[in-house]
Amino acid sequence: MALNLLSPTEIKTLSFQNYSKSNCSLNLLKPQELAHVFIDLEKAYDRVPRNVMWWALEKHKVPSKYITLIKDMYKDAMTCVRTCGGDTSDFPIKIGLHQGSTLSPYLFALVMDEVTRDIQGDIPWCMLFADDVVVVDESRAGMASHDDGAVTLDGQVVAKKETFRYLGSMIQNDGGIDGDVRHRIAVDWLKWRQASNVLCDKRVPQRLKGKFYRTAICPAMLYGAECWPTKRQHVQQLSVAEMRMLRWFCGHTRRDRIRNEDIRDRVGVAPIEEKLVQHRLRWFGHVQRRPPDAPVLGLSFKRKENGCTSAKRVHCSAQTPPPAWPGLAVIEPERKSWEGPKPISVVGSTGSIGTQTLDIVAENPDKFKVVALAAGSNVTLLADQVKTFRPQLVSVRDESLVDELKEALADVIDKPEIIPGEQGVIEVARHPDAVTVVTGIVGCAGLKPTVAAITAGKDIALANKETLIAGGPFVLPLAHKHNVKILPADSEHSAVFQCIQGLPEGALRRIILTASGGAFRDLPVDKLKNVKVADALKHPNWNMGKKITVDSATLFNKDSSVLAQLGWPDMRLPILYTLSWPDRIYCSEITWPRLDLCKLGSLTFKAPDNVKYPSMDLAYAAGRAGGTMTGVLSAANEKAVEMFINEQIGYLDIFKVVELTCDKHRAELVSLPSLEDIVYFDSWARDYAASLQPSIGLKPVLV
């Protein structure tokens, strides 16, 4: 659309806007580069010649009696200057308008209208904003034709400037801002160096560093950016400078091959492009507002009748179903829709959780279908699962087994896509057709697939507790950001989840979890040092994997929460509820018998023995420390159980390995860890735990 075809309404709107708004409107109406010439009068009110003012009034045919009245107001006007030694003598004011007079803006507008009449063109080719005059043209050549002569004011030639400052921005005569961008970057580095003691201190959490950077450092670089005619090269220069600062105080270099987006997410700093847009919109008068249906968190105080201290509780005004994970108040997003059976991906399909999940799918083919499978190394079982459930994508973590898997699937007509290694597991987790991802990988190995699934917007059926134990500080905010539901597929957590459904606010006082006590529930403490691996793998109720069975004996799979839901020990029940939530699919009574309380007979409860199970105190201490400590505890326990199963350490040494590893980590604890921090300290904890040997009192082995 050409500017000379603007409607009268658009022209009128432009003429009453300030320069920044008009310039924005011009860009919207005509998206091309425009040439501007600024005429800026410094201290314009103080420099209006009186004879020019009388001449402008006469030109506008103001009645002579009013001109005479105005002249009388300005006649014999005197002033003085206040100094340290007192006021100076009065002296006459022979130029300028009266400051603070309601008549002065009108007089100034008349003067500017007459002074600029020779250069005025059709709106919006010439725009007047108080003491600023802007002449606009479609090209530099056209502008040069307007600017071939000198501009004079009352006989005085207005000098041309190579650069001039407009609202904090240094604009060059060619319209560029290269010099100003370099200057702002230099100023920003100066501010950064002044605060480097804080920003480079490893004891300061990275989120706090990011907040300090956004508040004290970044504004210096973007000062006056509202009026910058930025190009890609300017944005690139600003981004490079900022990323150097962010990487510096995060302790990373480009050689670490960590993506810029990951570092920005870690410290909470938005990209330069977004900040420039925010600056301009704020200048134009726009305000970013929350959605009208966003929850409003408030703090209410209620004093008890017996005069005790006030009880505080946080309430959420959003009328939503109970949250997907206990204690997390989020708005329930719109239900994902699909046709036919609900598509799911299974990560860890050949393990205990994975096989039981597939049993549920086989029992309910009209309710669920498998679109992707990921396994570790059990190629034979994985091939049978592929033939049964016909997934679109398959991954085997051990890349050396790919050929064996392909050979096992040679007779399959519709062969699935096979992606080996860790990347394949991640692709299974974020398969585009999957609605829910079941994560059944033991340990921290399930963290990256879970993060990938959350980022892709998949709901998580979480049976891997270590994902939240180690990665909770990173995973939970990420799930909240992507409106993803984390649904517990583990037996205890699913029991809690089912019990709180429909509870009103404030109705839950405490949660009580029960534990079987494992294989050594009735064994005296003094005999625990002599137990064998085979003894630890005899769980009284459950048939589970080796690591989980040992955890049940040590109670390392219990934390400070406690609750019991009555049901036969069958993991398929919580998995089925998780996959079907918020609906409930009732299982077959033939396949899964109902719990008969009469046949059950009685329930016996005993207080936990902290001497026999020191893991409880260790878990409490790790939870209080927070940050990376819980992940270190989980990784050290996983390694210690592995060494016990391999008969490298004794049963009681499991607790010693975990305790020593956590004690060693206290000096390097990260309160608000990133994903890289969590993965790094998980690996460190395993290596350190492996370096402890019982023959020398579990001291680190010197390599």
mmCIF file of C-alpha atoms in Angstrom, residues 35-370:
data_model
loop_
_atom_site.group_PDB
_atom_site.id
_atom_site.type_symbol
_atom_site.label_atom_id
_atom_site.label_comp_id
_atom_site.label_asym_id
_atom_site.label_seq_id
_atom_site.Cartn_x
_atom_site.Cartn_y
_atom_site.Cartn_z
ATOM 1 C CA ALA A 35 14.443 8.202 4.749
ATOM 2 C CA HIS A 36 14.043 10.713 7.602
ATOM 3 C CA VAL A 37 15.506 14.169 8.213
ATOM 4 C CA PHE A 38 15.257 15.488 11.773
ATOM 5 C CA ILE A 39 15.282 19.159 12.691
ATOM 6 C CA ASP A 40 15.714 19.276 16.443
ATOM 7 C CA LEU A 41 15.671 22.595 18.308
ATOM 8 C CA GLU A 42 17.561 22.496 21.592
ATOM 9 C CA LYS A 43 15.886 24.472 24.385
ATOM 10 C CA ALA A 44 13.247 25.500 21.864
ATOM 11 C CA TYR A 45 11.042 27.501 24.272
ATOM 12 C CA ASP A 46 13.989 29.621 25.398
ATOM 13 C CA ARG A 47 15.125 30.411 21.833
ATOM 14 C CA VAL A 48 11.947 31.689 20.161
ATOM 15 C CA PRO A 49 12.721 35.234 18.897
ATOM 16 C CA ARG A 50 10.082 37.775 19.920
ATOM 17 C CA ASN A 51 9.858 39.370 16.464
ATOM 18 C CA VAL A 52 9.253 35.890 14.957
ATOM 19 C CA MET A 53 6.457 35.354 17.478
ATOM 20 C CA TRP A 54 4.715 38.673 16.561
ATOM 21 C CA TRP A 55 5.155 37.851 12.868
ATOM 22 C CA ALA A 56 3.603 34.375 13.328
ATOM 23 C CA LEU A 57 0.617 35.863 15.161
ATOM 24 C CA GLU A 58 0.035 38.351 12.344
ATOM 25 C CA LYS A 59 0.374 35.589 9.719
ATOM 26 C CA HIS A 60 -2.386 33.642 11.464
ATOM 27 C CA LYS A 61 -4.533 36.790 11.469
ATOM 28 C CA VAL A 62 -4.795 37.015 15.232
ATOM 29 C CA PRO A 63 -6.701 40.223 16.154
ATOM 30 C CA SER A 64 -4.346 43.105 16.930
ATOM 31 C CA LYS A 65 -5.837 43.659 20.394
ATOM 32 C CA TYR A 66 -4.752 40.148 21.411
ATOM 33 C CA ILE A 67 -1.290 40.667 19.916
ATOM 34 C CA THR A 68 -0.970 43.899 21.913
ATOM 35 C CA LEU A 69 -2.073 42.095 25.083
ATOM 36 C CA ILE A 70 0.524 39.362 24.555
ATOM 37 C CA LYS A 71 3.234 41.956 23.888
ATOM 38 C CA ASP A 72 2.354 43.658 27.177
ATOM 39 C CA MET A 73 2.802 40.320 28.949
ATOM 40 C CA TYR A 74 6.333 40.020 27.549
ATOM 41 C CA LYS A 75 7.290 43.701 27.850
ATOM 42 C CA ASP A 76 9.920 44.552 30.468
ATOM 43 C CA ALA A 77 10.107 40.930 31.665
ATOM 44 C CA MET A 78 13.002 40.589 34.136
ATOM 45 C CA THR A 79 14.707 37.679 35.853
ATOM 46 C CA CYS A 80 17.742 36.829 37.955
ATOM 47 C CA VAL A 81 20.012 33.855 38.566
ATOM 48 C CA ARG A 82 20.413 32.198 41.934
ATOM 49 C CA THR A 83 24.066 31.506 42.850
ATOM 50 C CA CYS A 84 25.989 30.347 45.908
ATOM 51 C CA GLY A 85 26.771 33.964 46.801
ATOM 52 C CA GLY A 86 23.152 35.076 46.424
ATOM 53 C CA ASP A 87 20.877 36.279 43.619
ATOM 54 C CA THR A 88 22.311 38.294 40.740
ATOM 55 C CA SER A 89 20.948 41.640 39.674
ATOM 56 C CA ASP A 90 17.781 41.587 37.578
ATOM 57 C CA PHE A 91 18.260 41.594 33.834
ATOM 58 C CA PRO A 92 15.723 41.771 30.974
ATOM 59 C CA ILE A 93 14.508 38.714 29.008
ATOM 60 C CA LYS A 94 14.554 39.573 25.317
ATOM 61 C CA ILE A 95 13.993 36.100 23.803
ATOM 62 C CA GLY A 96 11.981 32.943 24.467
ATOM 63 C CA LEU A 97 8.557 32.001 25.801
ATOM 64 C CA HIS A 98 7.403 32.099 29.392
ATOM 65 C CA GLN A 99 7.941 28.751 31.110
ATOM 66 C CA GLY A 100 4.842 27.376 32.861
ATOM 67 C CA SER A 101 2.368 29.620 31.055
ATOM 68 C CA THR A 102 -0.716 27.874 29.633
ATOM 69 C CA LEU A 103 -0.495 30.196 26.611
ATOM 70 C CA SER A 104 3.091 29.248 25.705
ATOM 71 C CA PRO A 105 2.340 25.876 23.997
ATOM 72 C CA TYR A 106 -0.197 27.573 21.711
ATOM 73 C CA LEU A 107 2.257 30.365 20.831
ATOM 74 C CA PHE A 108 5.012 27.823 20.198
ATOM 75 C CA ALA A 109 2.759 25.789 17.867
ATOM 76 C CA LEU A 110 1.950 28.936 15.853
ATOM 77 C CA VAL A 111 5.632 29.828 15.565
ATOM 78 C CA MET A 112 6.666 26.304 14.501
ATOM 79 C CA ASP A 113 3.858 26.146 11.942
ATOM 80 C CA GLU A 114 5.057 29.345 10.259
ATOM 81 C CA VAL A 115 8.773 28.604 10.566
ATOM 82 C CA THR A 116 8.403 25.202 8.881
ATOM 83 C CA ARG A 117 5.812 26.208 6.296
ATOM 84 C CA ASP A 118 8.301 26.141 3.408
ATOM 85 C CA ILE A 119 9.331 22.551 4.116
ATOM 86 C CA GLN A 120 5.899 21.195 4.940
ATOM 87 C CA GLY A 121 4.450 18.675 2.522
ATOM 88 C CA ASP A 122 1.484 16.354 2.522
ATOM 89 C CA ILE A 123 0.894 14.376 5.682
ATOM 90 C CA PRO A 124 2.654 12.147 6.596
ATOM 91 C CA TRP A 125 5.687 13.285 4.546
ATOM 92 C CA CYS A 126 6.328 16.042 7.065
ATOM 93 C CA MET A 127 5.445 15.611 10.735
ATOM 94 C CA LEU A 128 5.657 18.129 13.562
ATOM 95 C CA PHE A 129 6.089 16.958 17.136
ATOM 96 C CA ALA A 130 6.444 19.985 19.437
ATOM 97 C CA ASP A 131 10.044 21.130 18.836
ATOM 98 C CA ASP A 132 10.903 18.227 16.491
ATOM 99 C CA VAL A 133 10.365 18.417 12.748
ATOM 100 C CA VAL A 134 10.667 15.212 10.715
ATOM 101 C CA VAL A 135 10.691 15.180 6.927
ATOM 102 C CA VAL A 136 10.040 11.741 5.391
ATOM 103 C CA ASP A 137 10.683 10.402 1.903
ATOM 104 C CA GLU A 138 10.701 7.031 0.194
ATOM 105 C CA SER A 139 14.393 7.227 -0.755
ATOM 106 C CA ARG A 140 17.616 9.048 0.056
ATOM 107 C CA ALA A 141 17.625 10.584 -3.426
ATOM 108 C CA GLY A 142 14.193 12.077 -2.847
ATOM 109 C CA MET A 143 15.321 13.383 0.513
ATOM 110 C CA ALA A 144 18.386 14.974 -1.066
ATOM 111 C CA SER A 145 16.136 16.933 -3.447
ATOM 112 C CA HIS A 146 14.331 18.424 -0.432
ATOM 113 C CA ASP A 147 17.597 19.112 1.355
ATOM 114 C CA ASP A 148 19.552 20.839 -1.428
ATOM 115 C CA GLY A 149 19.516 24.220 0.301
ATOM 116 C CA ALA A 150 20.490 25.418 3.742
ATOM 117 C CA VAL A 151 17.822 25.593 6.443
ATOM 118 C CA THR A 152 17.735 29.018 8.123
ATOM 119 C CA LEU A 153 15.900 30.292 11.166
ATOM 120 C CA ASP A 154 15.653 34.081 11.522
ATOM 121 C CA GLY A 155 18.655 34.415 9.240
ATOM 122 C CA GLN A 156 20.691 31.878 11.182
ATOM 123 C CA VAL A 157 21.758 28.762 9.265
ATOM 124 C CA VAL A 158 20.806 25.518 11.012
ATOM 125 C CA ALA A 159 23.983 23.426 10.945
ATOM 126 C CA LYS A 160 23.862 19.825 9.769
ATOM 127 C CA LYS A 161 25.041 17.143 12.205
ATOM 128 C CA GLU A 162 26.758 13.847 11.500
ATOM 129 C CA THR A 163 24.994 12.342 14.519
ATOM 130 C CA PHE A 164 22.338 13.474 16.931
ATOM 131 C CA ARG A 165 20.796 12.037 20.072
ATOM 132 C CA TYR A 166 17.100 11.266 20.049
ATOM 133 C CA LEU A 167 15.495 9.916 23.241
ATOM 134 C CA GLY A 168 18.743 8.349 24.392
ATOM 135 C CA SER A 169 19.703 6.890 20.995
ATOM 136 C CA MET A 170 22.642 8.179 18.962
ATOM 137 C CA ILE A 171 21.408 8.245 15.348
ATOM 138 C CA GLN A 172 23.870 8.715 12.451
ATOM 139 C CA ASN A 173 23.236 10.848 9.394
ATOM 140 C CA ASP A 174 23.011 7.725 7.233
ATOM 141 C CA GLY A 175 20.322 6.272 9.498
ATOM 142 C CA GLY A 176 22.642 3.688 11.019
ATOM 143 C CA ILE A 177 23.215 2.910 14.678
ATOM 144 C CA ASP A 178 26.508 1.005 14.423
ATOM 145 C CA GLY A 179 28.374 3.428 16.661
ATOM 146 C CA ASP A 180 25.629 3.533 19.271
ATOM 147 C CA VAL A 181 25.371 -0.268 19.404
ATOM 148 C CA ARG A 182 29.138 -0.585 19.929
ATOM 149 C CA HIS A 183 28.975 2.100 22.610
ATOM 150 C CA ARG A 184 26.122 0.375 24.457
ATOM 151 C CA ILE A 185 27.948 -2.984 24.343
ATOM 152 C CA ALA A 186 31.073 -1.341 25.791
ATOM 153 C CA VAL A 187 29.003 0.248 28.566
ATOM 154 C CA ASP A 188 27.399 -3.125 29.287
ATOM 155 C CA TRP A 189 30.800 -4.819 29.610
ATOM 156 C CA LEU A 190 31.879 -2.073 32.001
ATOM 157 C CA LYS A 191 28.818 -2.741 34.169
ATOM 158 C CA TRP A 192 29.463 -6.478 33.948
ATOM 159 C CA ARG A 193 33.070 -6.159 35.107
ATOM 160 C CA GLN A 194 31.970 -4.035 38.055
ATOM 161 C CA ALA A 195 29.672 -6.874 39.147
ATOM 162 C CA SER A 196 31.936 -9.787 38.161
ATOM 163 C CA ASN A 197 32.660 -10.677 41.801
ATOM 164 C CA VAL A 198 28.987 -11.546 42.228
ATOM 165 C CA LEU A 199 28.326 -13.011 38.786
ATOM 166 C CA CYS A 200 31.362 -15.325 38.850
ATOM 167 C CA ASP A 201 30.812 -16.546 42.420
ATOM 168 C CA LYS A 202 29.952 -20.264 42.266
ATOM 169 C CA ARG A 203 28.090 -20.013 45.572
ATOM 170 C CA VAL A 204 25.479 -17.721 44.010
ATOM 171 C CA PRO A 205 22.626 -19.672 42.339
ATOM 172 C CA GLN A 206 22.495 -19.229 38.580
ATOM 173 C CA ARG A 207 18.859 -18.104 38.648
ATOM 174 C CA LEU A 208 19.828 -15.332 41.064
ATOM 175 C CA LYS A 209 22.701 -14.353 38.761
ATOM 176 C CA GLY A 210 20.253 -14.172 35.871
ATOM 177 C CA LYS A 211 17.903 -11.948 37.854
ATOM 178 C CA PHE A 212 20.810 -9.662 38.811
ATOM 179 C CA TYR A 213 21.894 -9.514 35.163
ATOM 180 C CA ARG A 214 18.378 -8.607 33.971
ATOM 181 C CA THR A 215 18.067 -5.891 36.615
ATOM 182 C CA ALA A 216 21.497 -4.245 36.712
ATOM 183 C CA ILE A 217 23.450 -5.190 33.573
ATOM 184 C CA CYS A 218 21.120 -5.666 30.608
ATOM 185 C CA PRO A 219 19.360 -2.248 30.868
ATOM 186 C CA ALA A 220 22.701 -0.532 30.232
ATOM 187 C CA MET A 221 23.053 -2.307 26.875
ATOM 188 C CA LEU A 222 19.488 -1.637 25.716
ATOM 189 C CA TYR A 223 19.235 1.972 26.890
ATOM 190 C CA GLY A 224 17.468 3.924 24.157
ATOM 191 C CA ALA A 225 16.786 0.769 22.111
ATOM 192 C CA GLU A 226 13.136 1.772 21.682
ATOM 193 C CA CYS A 227 14.114 4.063 18.796
ATOM 194 C CA TRP A 228 16.826 1.931 17.193
ATOM 195 C CA PRO A 229 16.294 1.052 13.513
ATOM 196 C CA THR A 230 17.905 -2.325 14.166
ATOM 197 C CA LYS A 231 19.139 -4.713 11.514
ATOM 198 C CA ARG A 232 20.137 -8.353 11.798
ATOM 199 C CA GLN A 233 23.794 -7.479 12.263
ATOM 200 C CA HIS A 234 22.951 -5.287 15.263
ATOM 201 C CA VAL A 235 20.864 -8.015 16.886
ATOM 202 C CA GLN A 236 23.692 -10.479 16.224
ATOM 203 C CA GLN A 237 26.274 -8.174 17.844
ATOM 204 C CA LEU A 238 24.104 -7.717 20.930
ATOM 205 C CA SER A 239 23.344 -11.438 21.159
ATOM 206 C CA VAL A 240 27.006 -12.443 20.877
ATOM 207 C CA ALA A 241 28.012 -9.988 23.606
ATOM 208 C CA GLU A 242 25.222 -11.141 25.914
ATOM 209 C CA MET A 243 25.912 -14.849 25.377
ATOM 210 C CA ARG A 244 29.588 -14.314 26.245
ATOM 211 C CA MET A 245 28.504 -12.783 29.544
ATOM 212 C CA LEU A 246 25.967 -15.527 30.279
ATOM 213 C CA ARG A 247 28.405 -18.331 29.440
ATOM 214 C CA TRP A 248 31.099 -16.644 31.509
ATOM 215 C CA PHE A 249 29.127 -16.521 34.737
ATOM 216 C CA CYS A 250 27.655 -19.997 34.076
ATOM 217 C CA GLY A 251 31.190 -21.372 33.846
ATOM 218 C CA HIS A 252 30.878 -22.618 30.253
ATOM 219 C CA THR A 253 32.621 -21.893 26.969
ATOM 220 C CA ARG A 254 31.632 -22.637 23.383
ATOM 221 C CA ARG A 255 33.789 -25.771 23.542
ATOM 222 C CA ASP A 256 31.330 -27.264 26.034
ATOM 223 C CA ARG A 257 28.842 -27.420 23.127
ATOM 224 C CA ILE A 258 25.918 -26.319 25.286
ATOM 225 C CA ARG A 259 23.157 -24.655 23.286
ATOM 226 C CA ASN A 260 22.464 -20.970 23.831
ATOM 227 C CA GLU A 261 18.787 -21.742 24.506
ATOM 228 C CA ASP A 262 19.721 -24.099 27.344
ATOM 229 C CA ILE A 263 21.905 -21.470 29.004
ATOM 230 C CA ARG A 264 19.191 -18.822 28.658
ATOM 231 C CA ASP A 265 16.615 -21.192 30.180
ATOM 232 C CA ARG A 266 18.972 -21.970 33.028
ATOM 233 C CA VAL A 267 19.480 -18.332 34.057
ATOM 234 C CA GLY A 268 16.058 -17.065 32.960
ATOM 235 C CA VAL A 269 17.258 -14.496 30.391
ATOM 236 C CA ALA A 270 15.163 -13.953 27.251
ATOM 237 C CA PRO A 271 16.760 -13.595 23.770
ATOM 238 C CA ILE A 272 17.770 -10.129 22.556
ATOM 239 C CA GLU A 273 15.068 -10.129 19.857
ATOM 240 C CA GLU A 274 12.323 -10.586 22.450
ATOM 241 C CA LYS A 275 13.743 -7.883 24.707
ATOM 242 C CA LEU A 276 13.901 -5.391 21.827
ATOM 243 C CA VAL A 277 10.259 -6.106 20.968
ATOM 244 C CA GLN A 278 9.268 -5.675 24.616
ATOM 245 C CA HIS A 279 11.085 -2.330 24.803
ATOM 246 C CA ARG A 280 9.316 -1.035 21.702
ATOM 247 C CA LEU A 281 5.872 -2.232 22.747
ATOM 248 C CA ARG A 282 6.314 -0.739 26.188
ATOM 249 C CA TRP A 283 7.321 2.567 24.569
ATOM 250 C CA PHE A 284 4.295 2.464 22.277
ATOM 251 C CA GLY A 285 2.066 2.006 25.312
ATOM 252 C CA HIS A 286 1.364 -1.711 25.077
ATOM 253 C CA VAL A 287 1.407 -3.851 28.220
ATOM 254 C CA GLN A 288 1.745 -7.623 28.232
ATOM 255 C CA ARG A 289 -1.147 -9.043 30.226
ATOM 256 C CA ARG A 290 -1.880 -12.469 31.602
ATOM 257 C CA PRO A 291 -4.676 -14.524 30.012
ATOM 258 C CA PRO A 292 -8.047 -13.760 31.619
ATOM 259 C CA ASP A 293 -8.374 -17.376 32.767
ATOM 260 C CA ALA A 294 -4.953 -17.470 34.464
ATOM 261 C CA PRO A 295 -5.045 -18.628 38.112
ATOM 262 C CA VAL A 296 -4.686 -15.959 40.772
ATOM 263 C CA LEU A 297 -2.663 -17.037 43.770
ATOM 264 C CA GLY A 298 -3.447 -15.328 47.031
ATOM 265 C CA LEU A 299 -2.429 -15.662 50.660
ATOM 266 C CA SER A 300 -5.160 -15.899 53.257
ATOM 267 C CA PHE A 301 -4.675 -15.814 57.011
ATOM 268 C CA LYS A 302 -7.027 -17.515 59.434
ATOM 269 C CA ARG A 303 -6.576 -17.229 63.174
ATOM 270 C CA LYS A 304 -7.406 -20.271 65.237
ATOM 271 C CA GLU A 305 -10.090 -19.893 67.877
ATOM 272 C CA ASN A 306 -7.839 -21.093 70.693
ATOM 273 C CA GLY A 307 -5.510 -18.147 70.206
ATOM 274 C CA CYS A 308 -2.696 -20.061 68.523
ATOM 275 C CA THR A 309 -0.591 -18.468 65.847
ATOM 276 C CA SER A 310 -2.154 -17.790 62.475
ATOM 277 C CA ALA A 311 -2.374 -20.686 60.067
ATOM 278 C CA LYS A 312 -1.272 -19.802 56.552
ATOM 279 C CA ARG A 313 -2.521 -21.468 53.423
ATOM 280 C CA VAL A 314 -2.165 -20.669 49.739
ATOM 281 C CA HIS A 315 -5.352 -20.929 47.737
ATOM 282 C CA CYS A 316 -5.922 -20.957 43.996
ATOM 283 C CA SER A 317 -8.917 -19.137 42.554
ATOM 284 C CA ALA A 318 -9.067 -21.375 39.470
ATOM 285 C CA GLN A 319 -11.862 -23.942 39.736
ATOM 286 C CA THR A 320 -9.976 -26.952 38.364
ATOM 287 C CA PRO A 321 -9.791 -30.684 39.066
ATOM 288 C CA PRO A 322 -7.087 -31.873 41.501
ATOM 289 C CA PRO A 323 -3.586 -31.373 40.086
ATOM 290 C CA ALA A 324 -1.857 -34.158 38.207
ATOM 291 C CA TRP A 325 0.993 -34.350 40.714
ATOM 292 C CA PRO A 326 0.088 -33.837 44.395
ATOM 293 C CA GLY A 327 0.858 -30.335 45.582
ATOM 294 C CA LEU A 328 1.201 -28.680 42.148
ATOM 295 C CA ALA A 329 -1.616 -26.231 41.393
ATOM 296 C CA VAL A 330 -1.907 -25.742 37.622
ATOM 297 C CA ILE A 331 -4.755 -24.971 35.256
ATOM 298 C CA GLU A 332 -6.054 -28.100 33.603
ATOM 299 C CA PRO A 333 -5.285 -27.667 29.879
ATOM 300 C CA GLU A 334 -7.722 -28.716 27.211
ATOM 301 C CA ARG A 335 -7.934 -32.474 26.880
ATOM 302 C CA LYS A 336 -5.903 -33.829 23.982
ATOM 303 C CA SER A 337 -8.191 -35.504 21.494
ATOM 304 C CA TRP A 338 -7.569 -38.524 19.311
ATOM 305 C CA GLU A 339 -9.611 -41.000 17.359
ATOM 306 C CA GLY A 340 -9.827 -44.603 18.504
ATOM 307 C CA PRO A 341 -7.463 -46.136 21.068
ATOM 308 C CA LYS A 342 -5.224 -43.795 23.060
ATOM 309 C CA PRO A 343 -1.699 -43.778 21.523
ATOM 310 C CA ILE A 344 1.166 -44.312 23.982
ATOM 311 C CA SER A 345 4.951 -44.676 23.906
ATOM 312 C CA VAL A 346 6.747 -47.013 26.311
ATOM 313 C CA VAL A 347 10.304 -46.225 27.383
ATOM 314 C CA GLY A 348 11.845 -49.309 29.001
ATOM 315 C CA SER A 349 9.424 -51.759 27.398
ATOM 316 C CA THR A 350 11.339 -54.927 28.353
ATOM 317 C CA GLY A 351 11.589 -54.052 32.039
ATOM 318 C CA SER A 352 9.115 -54.754 34.817
ATOM 319 C CA ILE A 353 7.054 -51.585 34.250
ATOM 320 C CA GLY A 354 7.189 -51.884 30.469
ATOM 321 C CA THR A 355 6.023 -55.498 30.292
ATOM 322 C CA GLN A 356 3.147 -54.848 32.690
ATOM 323 C CA THR A 357 2.142 -51.780 30.676
ATOM 324 C CA LEU A 358 2.010 -53.911 27.536
ATOM 325 C CA ASP A 359 -0.091 -56.485 29.417
ATOM 326 C CA ILE A 360 -2.622 -53.696 29.995
ATOM 327 C CA VAL A 361 -2.565 -52.729 26.305
ATOM 328 C CA ALA A 362 -3.094 -56.371 25.307
ATOM 329 C CA GLU A 363 -6.017 -56.589 27.743
ATOM 330 C CA ASN A 364 -7.582 -53.359 26.404
ATOM 331 C CA PRO A 365 -6.828 -53.128 22.653
ATOM 332 C CA ASP A 366 -9.855 -50.897 22.133
ATOM 333 C CA LYS A 367 -8.567 -48.396 24.716
ATOM 334 C CA PHE A 368 -4.802 -48.188 24.018
ATOM 335 C CA LYS A 369 -2.356 -48.677 21.172
ATOM 336 C CA VAL A 370 1.455 -48.600 21.160
#
